Coordinates of C-alpha atoms in Angstrom, one line a residue:
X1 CA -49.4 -5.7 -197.0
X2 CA -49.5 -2.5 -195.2
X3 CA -49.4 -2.4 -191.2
X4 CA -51.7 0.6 -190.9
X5 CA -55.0 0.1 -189.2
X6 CA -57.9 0.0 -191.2
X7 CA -60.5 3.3 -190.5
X8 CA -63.3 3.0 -188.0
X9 CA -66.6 3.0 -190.4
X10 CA -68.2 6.0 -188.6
X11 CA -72.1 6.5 -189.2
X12 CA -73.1 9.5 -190.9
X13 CA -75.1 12.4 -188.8
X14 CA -78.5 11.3 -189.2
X15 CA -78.5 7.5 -188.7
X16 CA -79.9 7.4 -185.4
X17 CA -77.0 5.1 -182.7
X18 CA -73.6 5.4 -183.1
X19 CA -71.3 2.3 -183.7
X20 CA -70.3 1.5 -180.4
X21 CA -74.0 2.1 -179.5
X22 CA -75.4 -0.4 -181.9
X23 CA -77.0 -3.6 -181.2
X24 CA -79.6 -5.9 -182.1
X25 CA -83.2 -5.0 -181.3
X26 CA -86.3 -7.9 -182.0
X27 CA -88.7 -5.8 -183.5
X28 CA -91.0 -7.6 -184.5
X29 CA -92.8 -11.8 -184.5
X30 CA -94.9 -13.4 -186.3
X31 CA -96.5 -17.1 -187.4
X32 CA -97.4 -18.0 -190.8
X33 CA -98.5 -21.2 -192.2
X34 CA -95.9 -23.4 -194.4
X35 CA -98.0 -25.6 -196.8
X36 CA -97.6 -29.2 -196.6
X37 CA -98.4 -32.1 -198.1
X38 CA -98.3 -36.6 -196.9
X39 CA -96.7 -38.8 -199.3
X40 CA -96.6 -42.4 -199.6
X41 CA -93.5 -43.7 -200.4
X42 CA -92.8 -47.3 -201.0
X43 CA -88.5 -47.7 -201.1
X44 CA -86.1 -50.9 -200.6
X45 CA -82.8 -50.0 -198.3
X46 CA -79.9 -52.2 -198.8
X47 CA -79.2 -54.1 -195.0
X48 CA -75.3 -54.5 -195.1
X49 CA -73.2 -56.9 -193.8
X50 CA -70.2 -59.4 -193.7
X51 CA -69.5 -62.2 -195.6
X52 CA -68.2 -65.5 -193.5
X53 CA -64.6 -65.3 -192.7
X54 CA -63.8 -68.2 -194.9
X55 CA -64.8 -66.6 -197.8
X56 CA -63.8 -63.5 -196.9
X57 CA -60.4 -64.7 -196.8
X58 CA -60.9 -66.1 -200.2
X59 CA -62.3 -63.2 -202.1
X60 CA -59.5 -60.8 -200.7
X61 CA -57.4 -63.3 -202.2
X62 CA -58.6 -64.2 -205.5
X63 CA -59.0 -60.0 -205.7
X64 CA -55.4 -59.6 -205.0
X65 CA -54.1 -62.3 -207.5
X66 CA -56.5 -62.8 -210.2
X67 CA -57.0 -65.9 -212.3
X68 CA -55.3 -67.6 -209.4
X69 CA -55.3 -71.8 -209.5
X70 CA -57.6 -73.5 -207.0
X71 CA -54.6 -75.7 -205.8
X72 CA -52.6 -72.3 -205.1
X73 CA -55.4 -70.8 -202.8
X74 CA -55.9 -74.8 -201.2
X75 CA -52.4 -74.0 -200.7
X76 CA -52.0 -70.6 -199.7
X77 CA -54.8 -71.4 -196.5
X78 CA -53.3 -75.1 -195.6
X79 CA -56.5 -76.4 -196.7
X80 CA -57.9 -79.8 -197.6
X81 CA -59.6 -80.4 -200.9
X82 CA -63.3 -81.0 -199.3
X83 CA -62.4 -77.6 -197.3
X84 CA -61.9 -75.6 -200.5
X85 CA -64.4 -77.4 -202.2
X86 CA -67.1 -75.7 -199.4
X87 CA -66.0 -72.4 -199.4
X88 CA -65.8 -72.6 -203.7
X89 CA -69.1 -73.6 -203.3
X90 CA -70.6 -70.5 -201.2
X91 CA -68.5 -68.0 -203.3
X92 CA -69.4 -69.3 -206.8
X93 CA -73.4 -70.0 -205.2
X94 CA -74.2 -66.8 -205.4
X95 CA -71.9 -65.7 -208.7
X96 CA -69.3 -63.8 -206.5
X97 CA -66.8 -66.4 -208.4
X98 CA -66.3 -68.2 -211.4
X99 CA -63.4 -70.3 -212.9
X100 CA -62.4 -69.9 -216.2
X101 CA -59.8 -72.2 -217.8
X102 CA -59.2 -73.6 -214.4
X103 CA -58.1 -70.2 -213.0
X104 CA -60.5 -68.3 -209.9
X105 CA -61.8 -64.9 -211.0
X106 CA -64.1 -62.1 -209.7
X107 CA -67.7 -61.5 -211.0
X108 CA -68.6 -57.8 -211.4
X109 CA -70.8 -59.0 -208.1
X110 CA -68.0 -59.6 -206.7
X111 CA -66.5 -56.6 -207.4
X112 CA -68.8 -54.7 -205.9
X113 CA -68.7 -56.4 -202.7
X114 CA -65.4 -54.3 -202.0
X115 CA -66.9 -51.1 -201.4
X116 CA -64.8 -47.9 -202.6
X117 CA -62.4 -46.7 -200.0
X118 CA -62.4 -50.4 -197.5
X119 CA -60.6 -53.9 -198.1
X120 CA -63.2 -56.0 -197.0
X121 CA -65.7 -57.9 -199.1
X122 CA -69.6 -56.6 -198.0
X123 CA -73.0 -58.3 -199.1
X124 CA -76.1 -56.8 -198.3
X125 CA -79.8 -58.0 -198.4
X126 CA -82.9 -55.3 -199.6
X127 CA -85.4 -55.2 -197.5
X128 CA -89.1 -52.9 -198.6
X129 CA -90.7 -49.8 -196.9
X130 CA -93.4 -48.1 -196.8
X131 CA -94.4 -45.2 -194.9
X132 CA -96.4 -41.7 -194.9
X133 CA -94.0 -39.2 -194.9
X134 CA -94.8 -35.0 -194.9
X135 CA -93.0 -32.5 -196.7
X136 CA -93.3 -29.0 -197.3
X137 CA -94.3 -27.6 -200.6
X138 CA -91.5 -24.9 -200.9
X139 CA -88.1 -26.6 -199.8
X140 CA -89.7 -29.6 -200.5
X141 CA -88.1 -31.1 -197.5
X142 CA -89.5 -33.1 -194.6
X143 CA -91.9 -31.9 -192.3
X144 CA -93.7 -34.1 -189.6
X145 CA -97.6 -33.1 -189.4
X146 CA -98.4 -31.9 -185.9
X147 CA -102.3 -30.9 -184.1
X148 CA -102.6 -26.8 -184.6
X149 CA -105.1 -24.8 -182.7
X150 CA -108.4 -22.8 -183.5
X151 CA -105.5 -19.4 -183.8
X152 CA -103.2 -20.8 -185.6
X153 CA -106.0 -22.5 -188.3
X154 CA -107.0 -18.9 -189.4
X155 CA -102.8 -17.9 -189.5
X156 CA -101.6 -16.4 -192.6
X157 CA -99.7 -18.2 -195.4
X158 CA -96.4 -17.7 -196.0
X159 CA -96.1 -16.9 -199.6
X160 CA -95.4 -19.1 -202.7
X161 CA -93.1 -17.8 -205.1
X162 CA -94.3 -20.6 -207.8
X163 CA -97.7 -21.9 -207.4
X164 CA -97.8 -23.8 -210.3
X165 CA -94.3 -25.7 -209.0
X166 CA -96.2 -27.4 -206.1
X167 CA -98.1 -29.6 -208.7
X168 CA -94.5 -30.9 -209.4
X169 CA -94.0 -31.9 -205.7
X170 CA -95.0 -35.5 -206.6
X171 CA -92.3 -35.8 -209.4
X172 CA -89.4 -34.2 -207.0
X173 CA -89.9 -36.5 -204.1
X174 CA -87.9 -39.1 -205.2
X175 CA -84.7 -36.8 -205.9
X176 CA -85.6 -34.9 -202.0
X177 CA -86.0 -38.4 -200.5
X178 CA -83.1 -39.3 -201.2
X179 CA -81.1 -36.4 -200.0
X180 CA -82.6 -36.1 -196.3
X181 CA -83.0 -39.8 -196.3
X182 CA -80.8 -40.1 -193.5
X183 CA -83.6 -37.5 -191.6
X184 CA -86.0 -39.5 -192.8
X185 CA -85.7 -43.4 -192.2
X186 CA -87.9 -45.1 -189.0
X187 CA -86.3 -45.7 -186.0
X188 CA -85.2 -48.8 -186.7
X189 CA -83.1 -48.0 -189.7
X190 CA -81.9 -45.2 -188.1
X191 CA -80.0 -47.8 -185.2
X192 CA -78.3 -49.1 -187.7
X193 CA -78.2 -46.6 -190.0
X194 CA -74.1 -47.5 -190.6
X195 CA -75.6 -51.3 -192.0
X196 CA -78.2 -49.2 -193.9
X197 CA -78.5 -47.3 -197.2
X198 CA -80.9 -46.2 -199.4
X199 CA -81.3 -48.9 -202.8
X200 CA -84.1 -47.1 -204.4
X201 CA -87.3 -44.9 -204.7
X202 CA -90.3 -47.1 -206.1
X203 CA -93.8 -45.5 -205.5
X204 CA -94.6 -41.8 -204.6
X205 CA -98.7 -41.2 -203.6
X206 CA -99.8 -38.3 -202.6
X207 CA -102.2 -37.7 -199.8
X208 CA -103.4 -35.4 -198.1
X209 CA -102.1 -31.5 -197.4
X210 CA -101.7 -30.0 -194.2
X211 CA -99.7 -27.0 -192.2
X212 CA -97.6 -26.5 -189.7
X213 CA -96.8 -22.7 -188.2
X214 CA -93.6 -21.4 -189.0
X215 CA -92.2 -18.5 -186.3
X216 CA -90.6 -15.2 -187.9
X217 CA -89.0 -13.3 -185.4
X218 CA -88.2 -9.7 -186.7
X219 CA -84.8 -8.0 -185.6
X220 CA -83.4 -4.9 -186.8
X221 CA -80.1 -2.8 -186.2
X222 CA -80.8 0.0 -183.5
X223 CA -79.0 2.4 -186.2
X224 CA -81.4 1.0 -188.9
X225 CA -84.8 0.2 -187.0
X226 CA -87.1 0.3 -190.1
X227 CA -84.5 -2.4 -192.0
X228 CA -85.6 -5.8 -190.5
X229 CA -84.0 -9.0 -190.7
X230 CA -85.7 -12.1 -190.5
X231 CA -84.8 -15.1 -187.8
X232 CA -85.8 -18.6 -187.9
X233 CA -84.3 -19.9 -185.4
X234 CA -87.5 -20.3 -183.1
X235 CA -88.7 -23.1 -185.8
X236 CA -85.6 -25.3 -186.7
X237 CA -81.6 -25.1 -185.9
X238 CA -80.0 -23.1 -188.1
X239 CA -78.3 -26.2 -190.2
X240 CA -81.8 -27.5 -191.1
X241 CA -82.8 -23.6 -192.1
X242 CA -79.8 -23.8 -194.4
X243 CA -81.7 -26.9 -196.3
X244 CA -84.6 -24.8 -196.4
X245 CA -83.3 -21.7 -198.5
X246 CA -87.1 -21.1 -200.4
X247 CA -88.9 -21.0 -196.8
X248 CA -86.5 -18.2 -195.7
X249 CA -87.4 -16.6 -199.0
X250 CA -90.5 -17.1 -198.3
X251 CA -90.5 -15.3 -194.7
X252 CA -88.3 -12.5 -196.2
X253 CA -91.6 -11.8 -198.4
X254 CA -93.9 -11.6 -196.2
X255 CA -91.8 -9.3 -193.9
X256 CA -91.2 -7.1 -196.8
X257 CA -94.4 -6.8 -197.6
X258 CA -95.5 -5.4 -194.2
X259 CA -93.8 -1.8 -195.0
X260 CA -95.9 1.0 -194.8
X261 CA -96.0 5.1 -195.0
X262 CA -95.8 6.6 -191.8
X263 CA -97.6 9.7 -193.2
X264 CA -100.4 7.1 -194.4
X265 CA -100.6 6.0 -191.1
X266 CA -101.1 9.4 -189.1
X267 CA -97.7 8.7 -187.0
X268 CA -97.1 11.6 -186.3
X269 CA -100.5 12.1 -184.4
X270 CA -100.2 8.8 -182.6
X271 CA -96.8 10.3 -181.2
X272 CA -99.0 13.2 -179.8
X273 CA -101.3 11.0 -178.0
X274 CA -98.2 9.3 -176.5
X275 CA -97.1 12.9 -174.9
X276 CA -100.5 13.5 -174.3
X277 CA -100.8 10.4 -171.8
X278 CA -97.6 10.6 -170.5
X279 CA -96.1 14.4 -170.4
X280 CA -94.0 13.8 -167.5
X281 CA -92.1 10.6 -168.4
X282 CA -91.7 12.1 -172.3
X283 CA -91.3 16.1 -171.4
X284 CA -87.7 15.5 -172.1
X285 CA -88.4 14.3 -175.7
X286 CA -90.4 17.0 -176.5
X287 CA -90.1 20.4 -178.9
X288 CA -92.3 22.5 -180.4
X289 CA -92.4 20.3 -183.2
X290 CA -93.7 17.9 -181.1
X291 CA -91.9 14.0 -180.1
X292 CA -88.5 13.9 -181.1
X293 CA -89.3 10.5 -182.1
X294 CA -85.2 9.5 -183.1
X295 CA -84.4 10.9 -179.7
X296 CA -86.8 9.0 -177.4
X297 CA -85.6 5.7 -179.7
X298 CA -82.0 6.0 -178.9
X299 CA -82.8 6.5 -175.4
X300 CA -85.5 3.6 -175.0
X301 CA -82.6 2.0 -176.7
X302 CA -80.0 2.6 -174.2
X303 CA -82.6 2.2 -171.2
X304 CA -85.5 0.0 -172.0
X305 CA -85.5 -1.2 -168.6
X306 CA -87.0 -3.4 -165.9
X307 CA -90.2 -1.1 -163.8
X308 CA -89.5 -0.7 -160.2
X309 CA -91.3 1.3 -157.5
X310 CA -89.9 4.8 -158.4
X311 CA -90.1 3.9 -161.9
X312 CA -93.6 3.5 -163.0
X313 CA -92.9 4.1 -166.2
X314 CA -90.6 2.0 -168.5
X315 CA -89.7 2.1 -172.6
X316 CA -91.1 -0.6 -174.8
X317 CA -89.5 -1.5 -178.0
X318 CA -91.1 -4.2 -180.4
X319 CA -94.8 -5.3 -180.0
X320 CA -95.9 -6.1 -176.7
X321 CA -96.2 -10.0 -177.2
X322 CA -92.5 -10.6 -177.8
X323 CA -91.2 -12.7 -174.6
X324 CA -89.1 -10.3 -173.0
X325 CA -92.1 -7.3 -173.6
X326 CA -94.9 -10.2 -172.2
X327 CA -92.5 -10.0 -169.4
X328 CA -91.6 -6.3 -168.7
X329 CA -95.4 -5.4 -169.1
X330 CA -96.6 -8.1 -166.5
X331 CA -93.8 -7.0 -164.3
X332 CA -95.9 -3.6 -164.5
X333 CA -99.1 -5.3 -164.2
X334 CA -97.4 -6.6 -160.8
X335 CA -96.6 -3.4 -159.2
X336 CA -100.1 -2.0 -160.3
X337 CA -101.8 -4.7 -158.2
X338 CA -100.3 -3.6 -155.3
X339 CA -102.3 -0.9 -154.6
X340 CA -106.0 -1.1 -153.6
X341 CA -107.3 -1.2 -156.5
X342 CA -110.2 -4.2 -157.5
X343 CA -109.4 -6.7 -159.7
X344 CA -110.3 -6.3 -163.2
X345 CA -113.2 -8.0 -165.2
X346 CA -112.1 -6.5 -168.5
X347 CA -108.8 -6.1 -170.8
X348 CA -108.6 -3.9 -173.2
X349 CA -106.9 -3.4 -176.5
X350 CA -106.8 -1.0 -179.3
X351 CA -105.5 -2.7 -182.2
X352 CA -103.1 -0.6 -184.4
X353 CA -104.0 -0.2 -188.3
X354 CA -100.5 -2.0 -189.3
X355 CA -100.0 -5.3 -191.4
X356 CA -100.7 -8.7 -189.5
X357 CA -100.9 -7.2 -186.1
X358 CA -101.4 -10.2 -183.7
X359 CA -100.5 -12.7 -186.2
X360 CA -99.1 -14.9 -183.6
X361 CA -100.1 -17.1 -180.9
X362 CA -97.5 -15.4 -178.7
X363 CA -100.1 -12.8 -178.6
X364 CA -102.9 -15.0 -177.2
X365 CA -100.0 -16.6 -174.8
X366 CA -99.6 -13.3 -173.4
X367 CA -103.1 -12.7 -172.7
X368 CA -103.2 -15.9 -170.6
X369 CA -100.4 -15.5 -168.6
X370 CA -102.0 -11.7 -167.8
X371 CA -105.4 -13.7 -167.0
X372 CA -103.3 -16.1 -164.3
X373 CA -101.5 -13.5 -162.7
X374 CA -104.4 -11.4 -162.1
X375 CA -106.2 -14.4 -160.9
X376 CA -103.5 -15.3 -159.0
X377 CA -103.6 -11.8 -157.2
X378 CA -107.6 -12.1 -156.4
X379 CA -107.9 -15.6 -155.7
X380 CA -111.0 -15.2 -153.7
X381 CA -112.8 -13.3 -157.4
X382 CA -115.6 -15.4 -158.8
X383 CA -115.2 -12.8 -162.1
X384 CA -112.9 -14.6 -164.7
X385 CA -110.8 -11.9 -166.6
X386 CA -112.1 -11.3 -170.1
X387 CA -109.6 -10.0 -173.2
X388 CA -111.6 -7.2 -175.4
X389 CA -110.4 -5.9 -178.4
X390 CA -111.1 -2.8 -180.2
X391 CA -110.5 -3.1 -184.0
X392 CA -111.3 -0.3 -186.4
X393 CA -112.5 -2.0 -189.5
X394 CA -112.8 -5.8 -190.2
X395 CA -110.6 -8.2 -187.7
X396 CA -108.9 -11.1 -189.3
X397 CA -109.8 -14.3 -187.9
X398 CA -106.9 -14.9 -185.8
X399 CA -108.0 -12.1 -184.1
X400 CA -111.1 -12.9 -183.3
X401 CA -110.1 -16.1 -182.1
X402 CA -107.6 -14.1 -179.9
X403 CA -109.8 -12.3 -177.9
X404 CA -112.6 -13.3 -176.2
X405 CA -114.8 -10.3 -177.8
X406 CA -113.9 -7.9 -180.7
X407 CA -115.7 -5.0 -181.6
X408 CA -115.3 -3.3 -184.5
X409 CA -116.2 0.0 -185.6
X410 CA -117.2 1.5 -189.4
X411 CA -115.1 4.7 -188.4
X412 CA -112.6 5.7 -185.6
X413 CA -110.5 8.5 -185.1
X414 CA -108.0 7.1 -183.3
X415 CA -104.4 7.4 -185.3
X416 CA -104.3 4.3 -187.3
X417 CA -100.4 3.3 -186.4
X418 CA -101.4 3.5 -182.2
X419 CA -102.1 0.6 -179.9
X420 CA -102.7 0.7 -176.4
X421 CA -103.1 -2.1 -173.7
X422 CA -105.2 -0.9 -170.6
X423 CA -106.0 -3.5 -167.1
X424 CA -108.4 -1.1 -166.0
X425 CA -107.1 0.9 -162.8
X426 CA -103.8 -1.1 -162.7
X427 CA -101.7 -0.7 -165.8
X428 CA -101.4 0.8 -169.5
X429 CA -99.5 0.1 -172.3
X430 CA -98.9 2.7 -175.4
X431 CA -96.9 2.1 -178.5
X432 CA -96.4 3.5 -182.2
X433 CA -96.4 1.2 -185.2
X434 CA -94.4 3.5 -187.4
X435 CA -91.0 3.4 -189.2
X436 CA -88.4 5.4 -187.3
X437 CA -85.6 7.2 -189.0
X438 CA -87.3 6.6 -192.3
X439 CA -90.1 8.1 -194.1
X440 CA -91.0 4.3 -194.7
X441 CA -90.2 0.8 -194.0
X442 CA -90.7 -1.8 -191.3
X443 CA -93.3 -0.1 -188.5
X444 CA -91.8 -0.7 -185.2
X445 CA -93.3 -0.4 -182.5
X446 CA -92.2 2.0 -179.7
X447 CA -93.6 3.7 -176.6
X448 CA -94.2 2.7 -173.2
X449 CA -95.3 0.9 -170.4
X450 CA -97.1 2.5 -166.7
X451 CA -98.3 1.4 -163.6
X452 CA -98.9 5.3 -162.6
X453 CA -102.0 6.4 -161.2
X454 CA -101.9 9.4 -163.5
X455 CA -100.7 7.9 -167.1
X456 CA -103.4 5.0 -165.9
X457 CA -106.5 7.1 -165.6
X458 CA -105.5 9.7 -168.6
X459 CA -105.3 6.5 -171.1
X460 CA -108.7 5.3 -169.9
X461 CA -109.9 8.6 -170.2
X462 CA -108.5 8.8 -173.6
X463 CA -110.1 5.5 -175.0
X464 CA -113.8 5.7 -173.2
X465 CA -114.1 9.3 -175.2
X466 CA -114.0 7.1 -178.0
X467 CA -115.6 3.6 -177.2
X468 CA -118.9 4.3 -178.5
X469 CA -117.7 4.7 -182.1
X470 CA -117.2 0.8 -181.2
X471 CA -120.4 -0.5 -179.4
X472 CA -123.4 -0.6 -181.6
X473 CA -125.2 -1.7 -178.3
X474 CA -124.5 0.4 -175.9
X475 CA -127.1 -1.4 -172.8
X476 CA -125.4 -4.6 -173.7
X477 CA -122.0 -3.3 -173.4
X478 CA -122.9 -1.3 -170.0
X479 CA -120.4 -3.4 -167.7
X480 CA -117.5 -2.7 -170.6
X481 CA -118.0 0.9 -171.2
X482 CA -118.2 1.2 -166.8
X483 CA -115.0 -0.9 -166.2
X484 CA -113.1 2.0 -168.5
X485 CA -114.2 4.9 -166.6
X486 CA -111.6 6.9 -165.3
X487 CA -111.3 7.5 -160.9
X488 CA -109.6 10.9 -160.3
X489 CA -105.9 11.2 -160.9
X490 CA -103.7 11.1 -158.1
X491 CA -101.9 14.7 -157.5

């Protein structure tokens, strides 16, 4: 074997971080639905447990030295004749023993009284179940029912590879109940799940189907941002993933199928409007060619920092309803509402053009812990804080039960991969749902966050030039369309 080193892999030019730059970046989170369906199933368990000592003693015996004489094992104990007349009596009672030619020998019941691997005789008792039990219809392993809510209802499927396997399910249920039985049996088994084993499968019913939501959490390589890998791990521990192998598959699907053209998307526009509502904090980043778009990502990379007073301005990587953007963003929200401004009625968001945008209730979550702080700020405001979203086109249903209002609009000409978040007169959000460092692949969201007066007013600006495209009623939407107007920019 040779002692040299082995070489450093380096990166070629154009990947985007170098190696010791790398790391980990969550770019994206979602919730589908996993089909599920109840069974009944009616099985016995075998209730283990030891035979009396005295015929213990003798079956150990007549195992060791078979077609051994009743006076030898009255012998080999000490023991009277009415003494090995009783225990004869409770081995050859249930058929654990029989004489032949006046010699003791096992049955094949007896046999299997000495499990494989122990010395010492076992009997065991079966005992019947029957209980409702849920599993999924891809792994076909078990999944307990729970309550889901109005967004969750109106979630998207995770796909099925082989629809016409699910009318199988029934058939497979007693092979899968057998291997997570252990998972599966009721408390009371389960305290004594050493006396315990499954004896057999009888009955399989099924009942009704249901659906629990599965969380996909997105990561990607900062060298490869538009290459995602998927993560489970918010939903089961990764041992119980492992048993799952089609549900992963499953997730991987849907993932992939969320890739898109960032020429079809006009990203290279929405990065103009970015640098058009924030010049100062991106003037670095620019060229005559416009947002160096790979630059910008490997420094948001390297500082995607925590807003503080002198910086009103922070990166964002990955949508804003991931935990740790929920948090940076109302850490913004929180310096903005230290100035003198009034409290907001209205939030308002643009909705990027991009695959399953909001397809998660961390989304909603977000919007309620932005409602609580800004109450929390104004406790003395009778106005309860309303979510508003803009959506060019149709909104899925999860978004409309997001927000408490959607308007849609027939046509916009707002750059289909852009979203922006705006708390009127306190703080503003930006991002582009593109793929970076590719022509295509996974859109990823990148841009910013602001508390400044400036970046503030020009993003309000920005979006009430274009509100009307969205309200087909513009007297009853006079309170909206007021609570976006712009107050003069601070110099």
């Amino acid at each position: 074997m040779s002692n040299h080193p082995r070489p450093l892999l380096r990166l070629k030019k154009h990947e985007l971080l170098s190696p010791d730059e790398d790391r980990k970046m969550e770019v994206g989170v979602y919730d589908a639905l996993l089909p599920c369906r109840k069974y009944e199933v009616a099985y016995k368990v075998a209730v283990l447990g030891k035979v009396s000592q005295s015929l213990e003693f003798l079956l150990r015996l007549v195992k060791a030295v078979p077609g051994i004489t009743e006076e030898t094992a009255a012998a080999f104990f000490g023991f009277e004749q009415a003494e090995i007349s009783y225990v004869l009596n409770e081995a050859t009672g249930p058929g654990f023993v029989e004489w032949r030619e006046g010699r003791l020998w096992l049955t094949s019941a007896g046999e299997m009284l000495f499990r494989e691997g122990t010395d010492d005789p076992v009997i065991y008792t079966v005992e019947e179940r029957c209980r409702d039990l849920g599993f999924d219809l891809l792994a076909i392993a078990p999944q307990a029912p729970r309550a889901i809510d109005s967004v969750e209802l109106t979630l998207p499927e995770l796909p099925i590879t082989d629809p016409a396997g699910t009318g199988r399910v029934g058939n497979r249920i007693f092979e899968r109940f057998n291997r997570f039985f252990y998972e599966l049996v009721d408390r009371r088994d389960r305290e004594q799940i050493q006396q315990r084993d499954l004896y057999s499968v009888d009955r399989v019913v099924p009942k009704e189907r249901f659906q629990v939501p599965v969380r996909v959490q997105v990561f990607a390589q900062a060298s490869a941002p538009s290459l995602p890998e998927i993560d489970l791990s918010a939903w089961r521990a990764e041992h119980e993933i492992s048993d799952r192998p089609q549900i992963e598959s499953a997730a991987a699907m849907l993932v992939d199928d969320l890739k898109v053209n960032g020429n079809q998307i006009s990203a290279s526009q929405a990065y103009e409007v970015l640098v058009e509502l924030a010049p100062n904090f991106l003037k670095e980043f620019v060229t005559k060619a416009g947002l160096n778009v790979n630059r910008y990502w490997r420094d948001a990379v390297g500082r995607a920092g925590e807003p503080r007073a002198d910086r009103k301005t922070v990166p964002i990587i990955g949508p804003l309803y991931t935990e740790a953007n929920a948090r940076r963003f109302l850490e913004v929200v929180d310096y903005g509402l230290r100035g003198d401004a009034e409290r907001p009625e209205f939030v308002f968001s643009v909705a990027p053009q991009t695959p399953l945008w909001g397809a998660s209730t961390q989304q909603r979550d977000t919007l309620s812990y932005l409602r609580r702080r800004i109450a929390a700020a104004a406790p003395a405001s009778t106005n309860e804080l309303r979510t508003v979203c803009l959506f060019p086109g149709k909104a899925a249903w999860f978004i409309d039960r997001t927000f408490d209002e959607v308007l849609g609009a027939d046509y916009s000409d707002l750059p289909p991969a852009l979203e922006i978040m705006i708390v009127p007169h306190i703080a503003v959000a930006a991002l582009v749902h593109a793929p970076i460092g590719a022509a295509s692949g996974y859109a990823v969201p990148l841009g910013w966050a602001s508390f400044d007066e400036s970046v503030v007013a020009r993003t309000q600006a920005f979006v009430t030039e274009r509100f009307y495209s969205f309200v087909r009623e513009p007297n009853r939407h006079g309170r909206l369309i007021h609570a976006l107007h712009s107050r003069p920019e601070s110099e």
